[in-house]
JSON list of C-alpha atoms in Angstrom, two decimals:
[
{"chain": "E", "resi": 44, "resn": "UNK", "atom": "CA", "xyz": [-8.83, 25.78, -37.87]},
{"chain": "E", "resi": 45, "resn": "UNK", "atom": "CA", "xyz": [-5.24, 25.88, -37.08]},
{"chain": "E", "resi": 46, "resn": "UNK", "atom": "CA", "xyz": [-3.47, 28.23, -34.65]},
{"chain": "E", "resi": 47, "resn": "UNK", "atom": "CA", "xyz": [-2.35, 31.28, -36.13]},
{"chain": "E", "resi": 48, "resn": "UNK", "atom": "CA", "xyz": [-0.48, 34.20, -34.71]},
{"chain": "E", "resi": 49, "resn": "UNK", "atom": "CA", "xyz": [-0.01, 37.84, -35.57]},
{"chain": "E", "resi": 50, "resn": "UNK", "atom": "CA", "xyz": [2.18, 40.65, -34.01]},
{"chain": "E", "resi": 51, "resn": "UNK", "atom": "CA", "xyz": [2.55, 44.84, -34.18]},
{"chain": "E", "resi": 52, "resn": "UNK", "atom": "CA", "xyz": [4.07, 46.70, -32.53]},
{"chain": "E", "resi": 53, "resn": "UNK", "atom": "CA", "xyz": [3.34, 49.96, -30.50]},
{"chain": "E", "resi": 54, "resn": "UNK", "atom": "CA", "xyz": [5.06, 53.48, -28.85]},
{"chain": "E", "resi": 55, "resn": "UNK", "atom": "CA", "xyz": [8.15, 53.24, -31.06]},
{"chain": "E", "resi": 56, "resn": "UNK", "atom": "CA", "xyz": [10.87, 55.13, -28.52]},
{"chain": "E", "resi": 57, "resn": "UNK", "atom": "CA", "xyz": [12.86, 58.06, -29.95]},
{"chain": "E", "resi": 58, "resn": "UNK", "atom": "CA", "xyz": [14.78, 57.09, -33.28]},
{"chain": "E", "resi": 59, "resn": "UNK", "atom": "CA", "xyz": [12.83, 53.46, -33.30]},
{"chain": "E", "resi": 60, "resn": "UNK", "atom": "CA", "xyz": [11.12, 52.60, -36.40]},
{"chain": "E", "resi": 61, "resn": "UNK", "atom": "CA", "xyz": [8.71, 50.09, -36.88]},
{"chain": "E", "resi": 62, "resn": "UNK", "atom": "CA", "xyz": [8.59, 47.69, -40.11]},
{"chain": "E", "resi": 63, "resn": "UNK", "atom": "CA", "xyz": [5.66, 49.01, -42.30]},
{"chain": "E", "resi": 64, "resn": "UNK", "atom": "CA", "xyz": [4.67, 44.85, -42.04]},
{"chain": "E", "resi": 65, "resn": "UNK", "atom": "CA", "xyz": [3.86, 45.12, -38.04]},
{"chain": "E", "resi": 66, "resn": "UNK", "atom": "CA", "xyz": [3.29, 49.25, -37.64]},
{"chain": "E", "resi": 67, "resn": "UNK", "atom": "CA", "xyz": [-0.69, 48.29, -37.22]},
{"chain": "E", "resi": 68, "resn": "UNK", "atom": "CA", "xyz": [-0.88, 51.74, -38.86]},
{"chain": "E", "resi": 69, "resn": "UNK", "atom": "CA", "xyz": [-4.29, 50.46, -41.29]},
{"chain": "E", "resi": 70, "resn": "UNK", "atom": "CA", "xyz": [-3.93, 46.52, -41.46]},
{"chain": "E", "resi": 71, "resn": "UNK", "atom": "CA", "xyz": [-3.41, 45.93, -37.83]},
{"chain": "E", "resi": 72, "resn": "UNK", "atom": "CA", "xyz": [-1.21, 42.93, -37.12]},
{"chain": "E", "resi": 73, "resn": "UNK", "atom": "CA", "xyz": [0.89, 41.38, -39.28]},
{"chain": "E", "resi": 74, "resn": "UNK", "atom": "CA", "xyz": [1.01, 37.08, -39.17]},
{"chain": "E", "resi": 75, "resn": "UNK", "atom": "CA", "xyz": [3.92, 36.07, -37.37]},
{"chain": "E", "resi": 76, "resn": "UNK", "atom": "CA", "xyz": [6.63, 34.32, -40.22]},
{"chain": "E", "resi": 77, "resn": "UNK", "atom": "CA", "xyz": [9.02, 31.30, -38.69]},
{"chain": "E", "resi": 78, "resn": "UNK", "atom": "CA", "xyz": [11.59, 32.95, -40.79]},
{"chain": "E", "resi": 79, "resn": "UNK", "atom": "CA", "xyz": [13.40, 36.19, -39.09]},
{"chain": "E", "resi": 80, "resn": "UNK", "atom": "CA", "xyz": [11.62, 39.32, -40.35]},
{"chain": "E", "resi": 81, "resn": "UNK", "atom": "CA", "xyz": [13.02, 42.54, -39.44]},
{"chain": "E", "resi": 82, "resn": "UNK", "atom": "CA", "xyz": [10.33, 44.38, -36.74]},
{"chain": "E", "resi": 83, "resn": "UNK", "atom": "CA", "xyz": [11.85, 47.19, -35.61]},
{"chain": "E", "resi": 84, "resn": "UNK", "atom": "CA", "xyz": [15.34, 49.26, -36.56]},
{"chain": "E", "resi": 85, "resn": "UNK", "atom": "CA", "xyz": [17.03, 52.40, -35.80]},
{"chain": "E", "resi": 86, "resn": "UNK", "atom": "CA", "xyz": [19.57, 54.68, -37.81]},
{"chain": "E", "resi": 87, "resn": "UNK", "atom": "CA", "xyz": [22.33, 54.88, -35.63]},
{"chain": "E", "resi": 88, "resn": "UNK", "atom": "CA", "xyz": [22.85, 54.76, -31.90]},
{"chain": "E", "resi": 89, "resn": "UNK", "atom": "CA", "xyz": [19.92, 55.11, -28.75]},
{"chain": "E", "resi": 90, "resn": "UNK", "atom": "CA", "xyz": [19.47, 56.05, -25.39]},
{"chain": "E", "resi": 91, "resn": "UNK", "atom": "CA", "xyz": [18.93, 53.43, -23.28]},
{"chain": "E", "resi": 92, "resn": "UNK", "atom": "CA", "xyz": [15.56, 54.85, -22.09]},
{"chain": "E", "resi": 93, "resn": "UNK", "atom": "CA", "xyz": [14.21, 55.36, -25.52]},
{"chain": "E", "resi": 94, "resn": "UNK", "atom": "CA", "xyz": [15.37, 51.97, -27.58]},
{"chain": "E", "resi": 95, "resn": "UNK", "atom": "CA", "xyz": [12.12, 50.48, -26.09]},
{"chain": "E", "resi": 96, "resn": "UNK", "atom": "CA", "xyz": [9.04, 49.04, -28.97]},
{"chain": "E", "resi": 97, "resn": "UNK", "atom": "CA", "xyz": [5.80, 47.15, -27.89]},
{"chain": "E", "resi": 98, "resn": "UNK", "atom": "CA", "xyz": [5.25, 44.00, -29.38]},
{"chain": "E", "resi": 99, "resn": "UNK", "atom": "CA", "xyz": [1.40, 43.48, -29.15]},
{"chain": "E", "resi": 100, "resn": "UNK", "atom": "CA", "xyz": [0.92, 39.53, -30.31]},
{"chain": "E", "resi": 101, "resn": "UNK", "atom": "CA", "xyz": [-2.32, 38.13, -31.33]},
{"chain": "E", "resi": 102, "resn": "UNK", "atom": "CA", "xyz": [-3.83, 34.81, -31.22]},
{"chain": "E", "resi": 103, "resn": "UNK", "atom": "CA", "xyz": [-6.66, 33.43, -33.36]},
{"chain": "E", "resi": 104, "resn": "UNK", "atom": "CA", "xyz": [-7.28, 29.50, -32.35]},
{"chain": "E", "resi": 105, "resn": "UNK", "atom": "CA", "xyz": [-9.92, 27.08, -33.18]},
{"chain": "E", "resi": 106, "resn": "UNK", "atom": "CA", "xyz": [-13.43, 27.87, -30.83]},
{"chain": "E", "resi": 107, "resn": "UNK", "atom": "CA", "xyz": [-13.32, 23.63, -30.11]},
{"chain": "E", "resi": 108, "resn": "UNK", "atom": "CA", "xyz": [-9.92, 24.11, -28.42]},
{"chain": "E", "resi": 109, "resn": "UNK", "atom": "CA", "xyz": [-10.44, 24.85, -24.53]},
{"chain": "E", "resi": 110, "resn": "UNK", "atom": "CA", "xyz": [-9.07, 27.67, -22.48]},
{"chain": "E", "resi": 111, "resn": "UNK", "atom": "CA", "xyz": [-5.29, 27.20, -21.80]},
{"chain": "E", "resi": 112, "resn": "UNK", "atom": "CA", "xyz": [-5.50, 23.70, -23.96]},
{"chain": "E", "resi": 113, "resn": "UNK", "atom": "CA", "xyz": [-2.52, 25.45, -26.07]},
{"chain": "E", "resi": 114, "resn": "UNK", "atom": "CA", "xyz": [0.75, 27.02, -25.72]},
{"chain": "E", "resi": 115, "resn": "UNK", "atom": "CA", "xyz": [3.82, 28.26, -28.23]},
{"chain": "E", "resi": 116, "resn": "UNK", "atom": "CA", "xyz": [6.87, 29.85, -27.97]},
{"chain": "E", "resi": 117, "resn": "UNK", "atom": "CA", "xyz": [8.02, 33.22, -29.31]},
{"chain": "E", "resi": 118, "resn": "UNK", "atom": "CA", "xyz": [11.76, 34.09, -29.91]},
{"chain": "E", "resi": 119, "resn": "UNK", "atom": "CA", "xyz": [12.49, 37.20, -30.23]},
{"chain": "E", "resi": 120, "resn": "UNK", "atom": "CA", "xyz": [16.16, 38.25, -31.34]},
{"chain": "E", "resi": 121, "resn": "UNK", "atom": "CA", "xyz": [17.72, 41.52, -30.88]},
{"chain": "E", "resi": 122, "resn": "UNK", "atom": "CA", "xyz": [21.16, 41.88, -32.81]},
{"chain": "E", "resi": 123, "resn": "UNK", "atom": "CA", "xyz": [23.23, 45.04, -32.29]},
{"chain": "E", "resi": 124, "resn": "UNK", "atom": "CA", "xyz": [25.79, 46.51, -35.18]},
{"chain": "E", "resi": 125, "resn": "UNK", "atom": "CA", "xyz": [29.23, 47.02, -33.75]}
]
């Protein structure tokens, strides 16, 4: 079996809106795309203490592969709208 990876996300701050993909609402996490995939939005303009979302990730690997044996990298990109 193959790494796979999945990701939702948690305590949406004031105006923050989860995609329905990752808001672990009744299929919990959603498998990680290498294409961008929108995870989280808001309407208009936030407070800096509430623009804040929990990304919970997930790994699933192959029993065989031993503890620490494996490693990947995440990117996360957050683009504002000026």
């Amino acid at each position: 079996t193959t790494a796979e990876y999945a990701a939702y996300g948690k305590e949406a701050g004031s105006g923050v809106t989860i995609a329905e993909t990752f808001d672990g609402d009744n299929d919990g996490a959603a498998a990680i795309s290498t294409t961008l995939t929108q995870f989280a939005s808001t309407a208009g303009p936030i407070k800096t203490t509430n623009g804040v979302v929990d990304i919970v990730l997930v790994a699933d690997i192959d029993e065989a592969t031993p503890a620490g044996a494996y490693a990947d990298t995440l990117t996360v990109v957050a683009t504002g709208i000026f």
